[in-house]
Amino acid sequence: MEEYVNRTQLQEFENNVINLYRDKQSPLMQILQESQKLYGCVPFEVQNLISNELNISTAKINGVVSFYSMFSLVPSGKHIIGVCTGTACHVKGAQRLVSRVEDALDTHYGETTEDGQFTLAHTRCVGDCSKGAVVMIDDKMHSKVTSDNILDILEPYRKQ
Ligand code: FES
């Protein structure tokens, strides 16, 4: 299993984060948020450390990390691609877009490419249904996206 946080970072996390929150009421969420902020994720090695230090089972910690969409187990890519899969965009071919992006980037929905450049994130209605299919790339919205133009839209982000 890939490690995202090394031993020195874990030691710093214990000293600077866990020790700061351990005596507070319900410290788990705050500690998880700090990990997400610092490392872009809450990887298993951080969960294990928290488990040992706070005496909370890793199953419980993992359950919290999995439940809240603000936490992830692996760092997000440099660019986040959000193909809207809401009903209106679904009708306009969102699933074809997802497949096209998965094939082009050799990744899967909800995962990050091996080079860390892109995360293909689960995305529901972003509120611009009349312009579907809608694809968010980072905070920029692209409207009327089709399986013919999606790769052209992605191209500039491959180099950034
Ligand atoms: S369903 Fe895609 S923007 Fe609303």
PDB file of N, CA and C in Angstrom, residues 20-117:
ATOM      1  N   LEU A  20      -2.374  18.868  20.217  1.00  0.00           N
ATOM      2  CA  LEU A  20      -3.132  20.125  20.364  1.00  0.00           C
ATOM      3  C   LEU A  20      -4.603  19.845  20.665  1.00  0.00           C
ATOM      4  N   TYR A  21      -5.131  18.792  20.052  1.00  0.00           N
ATOM      5  CA  TYR A  21      -6.579  18.537  20.162  1.00  0.00           C
ATOM      6  C   TYR A  21      -6.945  17.419  21.128  1.00  0.00           C
ATOM      7  N   ARG A  22      -5.978  16.624  21.553  1.00  0.00           N
ATOM      8  CA  ARG A  22      -6.343  15.387  22.253  1.00  0.00           C
ATOM      9  C   ARG A  22      -7.187  15.619  23.514  1.00  0.00           C
ATOM     10  N   ASP A  23      -7.008  16.735  24.206  1.00  0.00           N
ATOM     11  CA  ASP A  23      -7.780  16.957  25.430  1.00  0.00           C
ATOM     12  C   ASP A  23      -9.055  17.755  25.189  1.00  0.00           C
ATOM     13  N   LYS A  24      -9.308  18.115  23.944  1.00  0.00           N
ATOM     14  CA  LYS A  24     -10.538  18.849  23.632  1.00  0.00           C
ATOM     15  C   LYS A  24     -11.691  17.860  23.545  1.00  0.00           C
ATOM     16  N   GLN A  25     -12.893  18.418  23.572  1.00  0.00           N
ATOM     17  CA  GLN A  25     -14.056  17.561  23.451  1.00  0.00           C
ATOM     18  C   GLN A  25     -14.206  17.108  21.999  1.00  0.00           C
ATOM     19  N   SER A  26     -14.480  15.871  21.735  1.00  0.00           N
ATOM     20  CA  SER A  26     -14.628  15.305  20.389  1.00  0.00           C
ATOM     21  C   SER A  26     -13.521  15.775  19.439  1.00  0.00           C
ATOM     22  N   PRO A  27     -12.291  15.362  19.709  1.00  0.00           N
ATOM     23  CA  PRO A  27     -11.172  15.869  18.890  1.00  0.00           C
ATOM     24  C   PRO A  27     -11.072  15.253  17.494  1.00  0.00           C
ATOM     25  N   LEU A  28     -11.777  14.146  17.251  1.00  0.00           N
ATOM     26  CA  LEU A  28     -11.543  13.391  16.016  1.00  0.00           C
ATOM     27  C   LEU A  28     -11.748  14.229  14.751  1.00  0.00           C
ATOM     28  N   MET A  29     -12.902  14.918  14.662  1.00  0.00           N
ATOM     29  CA  MET A  29     -13.185  15.675  13.432  1.00  0.00           C
ATOM     30  C   MET A  29     -12.126  16.745  13.179  1.00  0.00           C
ATOM     31  N   GLN A  30     -11.722  17.431  14.242  1.00  0.00           N
ATOM     32  CA  GLN A  30     -10.728  18.500  14.061  1.00  0.00           C
ATOM     33  C   GLN A  30      -9.401  17.928  13.576  1.00  0.00           C
ATOM     34  N   ILE A  31      -9.027  16.794  14.124  1.00  0.00           N
ATOM     35  CA  ILE A  31      -7.754  16.169  13.723  1.00  0.00           C
ATOM     36  C   ILE A  31      -7.831  15.691  12.268  1.00  0.00           C
ATOM     37  N   LEU A  32      -8.965  15.113  11.906  1.00  0.00           N
ATOM     38  CA  LEU A  32      -9.127  14.659  10.516  1.00  0.00           C
ATOM     39  C   LEU A  32      -9.077  15.847   9.553  1.00  0.00           C
ATOM     40  N   GLN A  33      -9.704  16.945   9.941  1.00  0.00           N
ATOM     41  CA  GLN A  33      -9.681  18.146   9.083  1.00  0.00           C
ATOM     42  C   GLN A  33      -8.255  18.665   8.907  1.00  0.00           C
ATOM     43  N   GLU A  34      -7.475  18.620   9.975  1.00  0.00           N
ATOM     44  CA  GLU A  34      -6.071  19.076   9.881  1.00  0.00           C
ATOM     45  C   GLU A  34      -5.285  18.192   8.919  1.00  0.00           C
ATOM     46  N   SER A  35      -5.517  16.895   8.980  1.00  0.00           N
ATOM     47  CA  SER A  35      -4.822  15.995   8.066  1.00  0.00           C
ATOM     48  C   SER A  35      -5.198  16.315   6.622  1.00  0.00           C
ATOM     49  N   GLN A  36      -6.499  16.494   6.399  1.00  0.00           N
ATOM     50  CA  GLN A  36      -6.969  16.807   5.043  1.00  0.00           C
ATOM     51  C   GLN A  36      -6.314  18.093   4.536  1.00  0.00           C
ATOM     52  N   LYS A  37      -6.210  19.089   5.441  1.00  0.00           N
ATOM     53  CA  LYS A  37      -5.620  20.376   5.068  1.00  0.00           C
ATOM     54  C   LYS A  37      -4.116  20.221   4.778  1.00  0.00           C
ATOM     55  N   LEU A  38      -3.434  19.505   5.634  1.00  0.00           N
ATOM     56  CA  LEU A  38      -1.974  19.375   5.494  1.00  0.00           C
ATOM     57  C   LEU A  38      -1.553  18.474   4.342  1.00  0.00           C
ATOM     58  N   TYR A  39      -2.218  17.327   4.202  1.00  0.00           N
ATOM     59  CA  TYR A  39      -1.753  16.316   3.248  1.00  0.00           C
ATOM     60  C   TYR A  39      -2.694  16.135   2.065  1.00  0.00           C
ATOM     61  N   GLY A  40      -3.833  16.837   2.076  1.00  0.00           N
ATOM     62  CA  GLY A  40      -4.800  16.661   0.996  1.00  0.00           C
ATOM     63  C   GLY A  40      -5.568  15.356   1.111  1.00  0.00           C
ATOM     64  N   CYS A  41      -5.444  14.690   2.264  1.00  0.00           N
ATOM     65  CA  CYS A  41      -6.143  13.410   2.453  1.00  0.00           C
ATOM     66  C   CYS A  41      -5.968  12.958   3.906  1.00  0.00           C
ATOM     67  N   VAL A  42      -6.663  11.879   4.241  1.00  0.00           N
ATOM     68  CA  VAL A  42      -6.461  11.238   5.551  1.00  0.00           C
ATOM     69  C   VAL A  42      -6.062   9.789   5.264  1.00  0.00           C
ATOM     70  N   PRO A  43      -4.777   9.561   4.986  1.00  0.00           N
ATOM     71  CA  PRO A  43      -4.359   8.217   4.588  1.00  0.00           C
ATOM     72  C   PRO A  43      -4.361   7.246   5.765  1.00  0.00           C
ATOM     73  N   PHE A  44      -4.213   5.952   5.455  1.00  0.00           N
ATOM     74  CA  PHE A  44      -4.302   4.927   6.494  1.00  0.00           C
ATOM     75  C   PHE A  44      -3.251   5.114   7.587  1.00  0.00           C
ATOM     76  N   GLU A  45      -2.050   5.585   7.194  1.00  0.00           N
ATOM     77  CA  GLU A  45      -1.013   5.716   8.223  1.00  0.00           C
ATOM     78  C   GLU A  45      -1.387   6.789   9.255  1.00  0.00           C
ATOM     79  N   VAL A  46      -2.097   7.832   8.811  1.00  0.00           N
ATOM     80  CA  VAL A  46      -2.560   8.857   9.759  1.00  0.00           C
ATOM     81  C   VAL A  46      -3.702   8.294  10.607  1.00  0.00           C
ATOM     82  N   GLN A  47      -4.570   7.532   9.975  1.00  0.00           N
ATOM     83  CA  GLN A  47      -5.673   6.916  10.732  1.00  0.00           C
ATOM     84  C   GLN A  47      -5.129   5.990  11.824  1.00  0.00           C
ATOM     85  N   ASN A  48      -4.090   5.234  11.486  1.00  0.00           N
ATOM     86  CA  ASN A  48      -3.489   4.332  12.491  1.00  0.00           C
ATOM     87  C   ASN A  48      -2.911   5.111  13.659  1.00  0.00           C
ATOM     88  N   LEU A  49      -2.222   6.196  13.334  1.00  0.00           N
ATOM     89  CA  LEU A  49      -1.628   7.025  14.387  1.00  0.00           C
ATOM     90  C   LEU A  49      -2.719   7.573  15.306  1.00  0.00           C
ATOM     91  N   ILE A  50      -3.772   8.117  14.702  1.00  0.00           N
ATOM     92  CA  ILE A  50      -4.871   8.672  15.498  1.00  0.00           C
ATOM     93  C   ILE A  50      -5.484   7.571  16.374  1.00  0.00           C
ATOM     94  N   SER A  51      -5.654   6.405  15.771  1.00  0.00           N
ATOM     95  CA  SER A  51      -6.231   5.274  16.498  1.00  0.00           C
ATOM     96  C   SER A  51      -5.396   4.952  17.738  1.00  0.00           C
ATOM     97  N   ASN A  52      -4.079   4.861  17.554  1.00  0.00           N
ATOM     98  CA  ASN A  52      -3.204   4.538  18.696  1.00  0.00           C
ATOM     99  C   ASN A  52      -3.210   5.633  19.754  1.00  0.00           C
ATOM    100  N   GLU A  53      -3.195   6.865  19.292  1.00  0.00           N
ATOM    101  CA  GLU A  53      -3.067   7.979  20.238  1.00  0.00           C
ATOM    102  C   GLU A  53      -4.368   8.290  20.975  1.00  0.00           C
ATOM    103  N   LEU A  54      -5.490   8.126  20.296  1.00  0.00           N
ATOM    104  CA  LEU A  54      -6.776   8.491  20.929  1.00  0.00           C
ATOM    105  C   LEU A  54      -7.569   7.271  21.388  1.00  0.00           C
ATOM    106  N   ASN A  55      -6.994   6.082  21.103  1.00  0.00           N
ATOM    107  CA  ASN A  55      -7.689   4.861  21.494  1.00  0.00           C
ATOM    108  C   ASN A  55      -9.095   4.769  20.881  1.00  0.00           C
ATOM    109  N   ILE A  56      -9.137   5.050  19.588  1.00  0.00           N
ATOM    110  CA  ILE A  56     -10.377   4.902  18.813  1.00  0.00           C
ATOM    111  C   ILE A  56     -10.071   3.856  17.746  1.00  0.00           C
ATOM    112  N   SER A  57     -10.983   2.959  17.473  1.00  0.00           N
ATOM    113  CA  SER A  57     -10.674   1.898  16.507  1.00  0.00           C
ATOM    114  C   SER A  57     -10.476   2.486  15.108  1.00  0.00           C
ATOM    115  N   THR A  58      -9.594   1.856  14.333  1.00  0.00           N
ATOM    116  CA  THR A  58      -9.378   2.321  12.956  1.00  0.00           C
ATOM    117  C   THR A  58     -10.663   2.145  12.133  1.00  0.00           C
ATOM    118  N   ALA A  59     -11.470   1.139  12.482  1.00  0.00           N
ATOM    119  CA  ALA A  59     -12.734   0.935  11.751  1.00  0.00           C
ATOM    120  C   ALA A  59     -13.636   2.153  11.921  1.00  0.00           C
ATOM    121  N   LYS A  60     -13.682   2.670  13.138  1.00  0.00           N
ATOM    122  CA  LYS A  60     -14.530   3.844  13.382  1.00  0.00           C
ATOM    123  C   LYS A  60     -13.969   5.066  12.634  1.00  0.00           C
ATOM    124  N   ILE A  61     -12.659   5.253  12.707  1.00  0.00           N
ATOM    125  CA  ILE A  61     -12.041   6.404  12.033  1.00  0.00           C
ATOM    126  C   ILE A  61     -12.270   6.297  10.521  1.00  0.00           C
ATOM    127  N   ASN A  62     -12.045   5.114   9.994  1.00  0.00           N
ATOM    128  CA  ASN A  62     -12.235   4.911   8.555  1.00  0.00           C
ATOM    129  C   ASN A  62     -13.693   5.143   8.154  1.00  0.00           C
ATOM    130  N   GLY A  63     -14.610   4.760   9.030  1.00  0.00           N
ATOM    131  CA  GLY A  63     -16.033   4.989   8.768  1.00  0.00           C
ATOM    132  C   GLY A  63     -16.335   6.476   8.639  1.00  0.00           C
ATOM    133  N   VAL A  64     -15.733   7.284   9.527  1.00  0.00           N
ATOM    134  CA  VAL A  64     -15.953   8.742   9.488  1.00  0.00           C
ATOM    135  C   VAL A  64     -15.343   9.322   8.210  1.00  0.00           C
ATOM    136  N   VAL A  65     -14.123   8.894   7.889  1.00  0.00           N
ATOM    137  CA  VAL A  65     -13.443   9.412   6.695  1.00  0.00           C
ATOM    138  C   VAL A  65     -14.248   9.065   5.435  1.00  0.00           C
ATOM    139  N   SER A  66     -14.779   7.858   5.395  1.00  0.00           N
ATOM    140  CA  SER A  66     -15.535   7.428   4.214  1.00  0.00           C
ATOM    141  C   SER A  66     -16.888   8.130   4.126  1.00  0.00           C
ATOM    142  N   PHE A  67     -17.464   8.452   5.275  1.00  0.00           N
ATOM    143  CA  PHE A  67     -18.816   9.022   5.282  1.00  0.00           C
ATOM    144  C   PHE A  67     -18.831  10.466   4.765  1.00  0.00           C
ATOM    145  N   TYR A  68     -17.868  11.253   5.189  1.00  0.00           N
ATOM    146  CA  TYR A  68     -17.883  12.684   4.837  1.00  0.00           C
ATOM    147  C   TYR A  68     -17.110  12.935   3.547  1.00  0.00           C
ATOM    148  N   SER A  69     -17.768  13.614   2.592  1.00  0.00           N
ATOM    149  CA  SER A  69     -17.117  13.824   1.298  1.00  0.00           C
ATOM    150  C   SER A  69     -15.957  14.808   1.381  1.00  0.00           C
ATOM    151  N   MET A  70     -15.845  15.548   2.499  1.00  0.00           N
ATOM    152  CA  MET A  70     -14.722  16.491   2.614  1.00  0.00           C
ATOM    153  C   MET A  70     -13.399  15.764   2.894  1.00  0.00           C
ATOM    154  N   PHE A  71     -13.481  14.481   3.232  1.00  0.00           N
ATOM    155  CA  PHE A  71     -12.255  13.717   3.476  1.00  0.00           C
ATOM    156  C   PHE A  71     -11.995  12.744   2.333  1.00  0.00           C
ATOM    157  N   SER A  72     -10.718  12.529   2.041  1.00  0.00           N
ATOM    158  CA  SER A  72     -10.400  11.490   1.064  1.00  0.00           C
ATOM    159  C   SER A  72      -9.218  10.678   1.574  1.00  0.00           C
ATOM    160  N   LEU A  73      -9.082   9.477   1.043  1.00  0.00           N
ATOM    161  CA  LEU A  73      -8.018   8.570   1.484  1.00  0.00           C
ATOM    162  C   LEU A  73      -6.712   8.810   0.747  1.00  0.00           C
ATOM    163  N   VAL A  74      -6.820   9.361  -0.442  1.00  0.00           N
ATOM    164  CA  VAL A  74      -5.612   9.644  -1.225  1.00  0.00           C
ATOM    165  C   VAL A  74      -5.658  11.110  -1.652  1.00  0.00           C
ATOM    166  N   PRO A  75      -4.510  11.714  -1.906  1.00  0.00           N
ATOM    167  CA  PRO A  75      -4.517  13.119  -2.304  1.00  0.00           C
ATOM    168  C   PRO A  75      -5.253  13.316  -3.630  1.00  0.00           C
ATOM    169  N   SER A  76      -5.935  14.432  -3.751  1.00  0.00           N
ATOM    170  CA  SER A  76      -6.608  14.751  -5.005  1.00  0.00           C
ATOM    171  C   SER A  76      -5.578  15.119  -6.055  1.00  0.00           C
ATOM    172  N   GLY A  77      -5.981  14.993  -7.328  1.00  0.00           N
ATOM    173  CA  GLY A  77      -5.109  15.395  -8.407  1.00  0.00           C
ATOM    174  C   GLY A  77      -4.968  16.918  -8.450  1.00  0.00           C
ATOM    175  N   LYS A  78      -4.058  17.375  -9.308  1.00  0.00           N
ATOM    176  CA  LYS A  78      -3.830  18.811  -9.459  1.00  0.00           C
ATOM    177  C   LYS A  78      -5.105  19.488  -9.978  1.00  0.00           C
ATOM    178  N   HIS A  79      -5.793  18.825 -10.883  1.00  0.00           N
ATOM    179  CA  HIS A  79      -7.049  19.345 -11.427  1.00  0.00           C
ATOM    180  C   HIS A  79      -8.185  18.376 -11.120  1.00  0.00           C
ATOM    181  N   ILE A  80      -9.318  18.936 -10.723  1.00  0.00           N
ATOM    182  CA  ILE A  80     -10.486  18.122 -10.413  1.00  0.00           C
ATOM    183  C   ILE A  80     -11.473  18.235 -11.567  1.00  0.00           C
ATOM    184  N   ILE A  81     -11.790  17.108 -12.168  1.00  0.00           N
ATOM    185  CA  ILE A  81     -12.783  17.084 -13.250  1.00  0.00           C
ATOM    186  C   ILE A  81     -14.085  16.579 -12.659  1.00  0.00           C
ATOM    187  N   GLY A  82     -15.128  17.390 -12.764  1.00  0.00           N
ATOM    188  CA  GLY A  82     -16.430  16.982 -12.247  1.00  0.00           C
ATOM    189  C   GLY A  82     -17.436  16.913 -13.373  1.00  0.00           C
ATOM    190  N   VAL A  83     -17.671  15.711 -13.894  1.00  0.00           N
ATOM    191  CA  VAL A  83     -18.715  15.543 -14.911  1.00  0.00           C
ATOM    192  C   VAL A  83     -20.030  15.438 -14.151  1.00  0.00           C
ATOM    193  N   CYS A  84     -20.915  16.402 -14.368  1.00  0.00           N
ATOM    194  CA  CYS A  84     -22.192  16.389 -13.652  1.00  0.00           C
ATOM    195  C   CYS A  84     -23.009  15.176 -14.087  1.00  0.00           C
ATOM    196  N   THR A  85     -23.439  14.407 -13.108  1.00  0.00           N
ATOM    197  CA  THR A  85     -24.253  13.229 -13.430  1.00  0.00           C
ATOM    198  C   THR A  85     -25.676  13.396 -12.906  1.00  0.00           C
ATOM    199  N   GLY A  86     -26.082  14.658 -12.719  1.00  0.00           N
ATOM    200  CA  GLY A  86     -27.483  14.926 -12.368  1.00  0.00           C
ATOM    201  C   GLY A  86     -28.400  14.501 -13.515  1.00  0.00           C
ATOM    202  N   THR A  87     -29.688  14.492 -13.264  1.00  0.00           N
ATOM    203  CA  THR A  87     -30.639  13.939 -14.238  1.00  0.00           C
ATOM    204  C   THR A  87     -30.545  14.627 -15.603  1.00  0.00           C
ATOM    205  N   ALA A  88     -30.568  15.969 -15.620  1.00  0.00           N
ATOM    206  CA  ALA A  88     -30.560  16.684 -16.902  1.00  0.00           C
ATOM    207  C   ALA A  88     -29.282  16.396 -17.685  1.00  0.00           C
ATOM    208  N   CYS A  89     -28.161  16.373 -17.008  1.00  0.00           N
ATOM    209  CA  CYS A  89     -26.897  16.095 -17.698  1.00  0.00           C
ATOM    210  C   CYS A  89     -26.812  14.626 -18.090  1.00  0.00           C
ATOM    211  N   HIS A  90     -27.404  13.776 -17.297  1.00  0.00           N
ATOM    212  CA  HIS A  90     -27.441  12.349 -17.647  1.00  0.00           C
ATOM    213  C   HIS A  90     -28.141  12.170 -18.992  1.00  0.00           C
ATOM    214  N   VAL A  91     -29.270  12.882 -19.139  1.00  0.00           N
ATOM    215  CA  VAL A  91     -30.032  12.810 -20.391  1.00  0.00           C
ATOM    216  C   VAL A  91     -29.195  13.326 -21.566  1.00  0.00           C
ATOM    217  N   LYS A  92     -28.337  14.295 -21.269  1.00  0.00           N
ATOM    218  CA  LYS A  92     -27.490  14.875 -22.332  1.00  0.00           C
ATOM    219  C   LYS A  92     -26.179  14.099 -22.530  1.00  0.00           C
ATOM    220  N   GLY A  93     -26.085  12.924 -21.966  1.00  0.00           N
ATOM    221  CA  GLY A  93     -24.935  12.058 -22.278  1.00  0.00           C
ATOM    222  C   GLY A  93     -23.789  12.099 -21.288  1.00  0.00           C
ATOM    223  N   ALA A  94     -24.067  12.456 -20.032  1.00  0.00           N
ATOM    224  CA  ALA A  94     -22.985  12.535 -19.043  1.00  0.00           C
ATOM    225  C   ALA A  94     -22.233  11.213 -18.913  1.00  0.00           C
ATOM    226  N   GLN A  95     -22.953  10.106 -19.002  1.00  0.00           N
ATOM    227  CA  GLN A  95     -22.273   8.815 -18.831  1.00  0.00           C
ATOM    228  C   GLN A  95     -21.249   8.574 -19.942  1.00  0.00           C
ATOM    229  N   ARG A  96     -21.603   9.006 -21.160  1.00  0.00           N
ATOM    230  CA  ARG A  96     -20.636   8.870 -22.266  1.00  0.00           C
ATOM    231  C   ARG A  96     -19.392   9.722 -21.993  1.00  0.00           C
ATOM    232  N   LEU A  97     -19.623  10.911 -21.398  1.00  0.00           N
ATOM    233  CA  LEU A  97     -18.489  11.789 -21.074  1.00  0.00           C
ATOM    234  C   LEU A  97     -17.580  11.124 -20.046  1.00  0.00           C
ATOM    235  N   VAL A  98     -18.194  10.546 -19.031  1.00  0.00           N
ATOM    236  CA  VAL A  98     -17.404   9.879 -17.989  1.00  0.00           C
ATOM    237  C   VAL A  98     -16.553   8.785 -18.623  1.00  0.00           C
ATOM    238  N   SER A  99     -17.184   7.966 -19.480  1.00  0.00           N
ATOM    239  CA  SER A  99     -16.434   6.868 -20.117  1.00  0.00           C
ATOM    240  C   SER A  99     -15.298   7.407 -20.972  1.00  0.00           C
ATOM    241  N   ARG A 100     -15.587   8.484 -21.690  1.00  0.00           N
ATOM    242  CA  ARG A 100     -14.562   9.076 -22.564  1.00  0.00           C
ATOM    243  C   ARG A 100     -13.361   9.554 -21.746  1.00  0.00           C
ATOM    244  N   VAL A 101     -13.652  10.225 -20.631  1.00  0.00           N
ATOM    245  CA  VAL A 101     -12.567  10.734 -19.788  1.00  0.00           C
ATOM    246  C   VAL A 101     -11.822   9.569 -19.132  1.00  0.00           C
ATOM    247  N   GLU A 102     -12.559   8.572 -18.671  1.00  0.00           N
ATOM    248  CA  GLU A 102     -11.907   7.402 -18.058  1.00  0.00           C
ATOM    249  C   GLU A 102     -10.922   6.765 -19.043  1.00  0.00           C
ATOM    250  N   ASP A 103     -11.369   6.595 -20.288  1.00  0.00           N
ATOM    251  CA  ASP A 103     -10.500   5.971 -21.293  1.00  0.00           C
ATOM    252  C   ASP A 103      -9.293   6.857 -21.601  1.00  0.00           C
ATOM    253  N   ALA A 104      -9.556   8.152 -21.795  1.00  0.00           N
ATOM    254  CA  ALA A 104      -8.476   9.070 -22.197  1.00  0.00           C
ATOM    255  C   ALA A 104      -7.418   9.205 -21.105  1.00  0.00           C
ATOM    256  N   LEU A 105      -7.852   9.195 -19.849  1.00  0.00           N
ATOM    257  CA  LEU A 105      -6.900   9.421 -18.757  1.00  0.00           C
ATOM    258  C   LEU A 105      -6.486   8.130 -18.056  1.00  0.00           C
ATOM    259  N   ASP A 106      -7.035   7.017 -18.528  1.00  0.00           N
ATOM    260  CA  ASP A 106      -6.732   5.719 -17.935  1.00  0.00           C
ATOM    261  C   ASP A 106      -6.981   5.737 -16.424  1.00  0.00           C
ATOM    262  N   THR A 107      -8.168   6.169 -16.061  1.00  0.00           N
ATOM    263  CA  THR A 107      -8.545   6.199 -14.645  1.00  0.00           C
ATOM    264  C   THR A 107     -10.014   5.797 -14.526  1.00  0.00           C
ATOM    265  N   HIS A 108     -10.527   5.852 -13.318  1.00  0.00           N
ATOM    266  CA  HIS A 108     -11.932   5.502 -13.091  1.00  0.00           C
ATOM    267  C   HIS A 108     -12.621   6.631 -12.346  1.00  0.00           C
ATOM    268  N   TYR A 109     -13.931   6.642 -12.517  1.00  0.00           N
ATOM    269  CA  TYR A 109     -14.758   7.642 -11.835  1.00  0.00           C
ATOM    270  C   TYR A 109     -14.468   7.595 -10.331  1.00  0.00           C
ATOM    271  N   GLY A 110     -14.166   8.753  -9.754  1.00  0.00           N
ATOM    272  CA  GLY A 110     -13.877   8.813  -8.324  1.00  0.00           C
ATOM    273  C   GLY A 110     -12.403   8.610  -8.001  1.00  0.00           C
ATOM    274  N   GLU A 111     -11.557   8.411  -9.032  1.00  0.00           N
ATOM    275  CA  GLU A 111     -10.144   8.147  -8.750  1.00  0.00           C
ATOM    276  C   GLU A 111      -9.231   9.223  -9.342  1.00  0.00           C
ATOM    277  N   THR A 112      -7.963   9.119  -8.976  1.00  0.00           N
ATOM    278  CA  THR A 112      -6.948  10.080  -9.424  1.00  0.00           C
ATOM    279  C   THR A 112      -5.985   9.387 -10.383  1.00  0.00           C
ATOM    280  N   THR A 113      -5.565  10.096 -11.420  1.00  0.00           N
ATOM    281  CA  THR A 113      -4.636   9.502 -12.382  1.00  0.00           C
ATOM    282  C   THR A 113      -3.285   9.224 -11.704  1.00  0.00           C
ATOM    283  N   GLU A 114      -2.551   8.277 -12.265  1.00  0.00           N
ATOM    284  CA  GLU A 114      -1.282   7.885 -11.643  1.00  0.00           C
ATOM    285  C   GLU A 114      -0.280   9.022 -11.557  1.00  0.00           C
ATOM    286  N   ASP A 115      -0.311   9.932 -12.527  1.00  0.00           N
ATOM    287  CA  ASP A 115       0.645  11.047 -12.485  1.00  0.00           C
ATOM    288  C   ASP A 115       0.169  12.175 -11.558  1.00  0.00           C
ATOM    289  N   GLY A 116      -1.003  11.999 -10.925  1.00  0.00           N
ATOM    290  CA  GLY A 116      -1.494  12.991  -9.973  1.00  0.00           C
ATOM    291  C   GLY A 116      -2.037  14.249 -10.629  1.00  0.00           C
ATOM    292  N   GLN A 117      -2.211  14.218 -11.939  1.00  0.00           N
ATOM    293  CA  GLN A 117      -2.648  15.434 -12.640  1.00  0.00           C
ATOM    294  C   GLN A 117      -4.156  15.668 -12.507  1.00  0.00           C
TER     295      GLN A 117
END
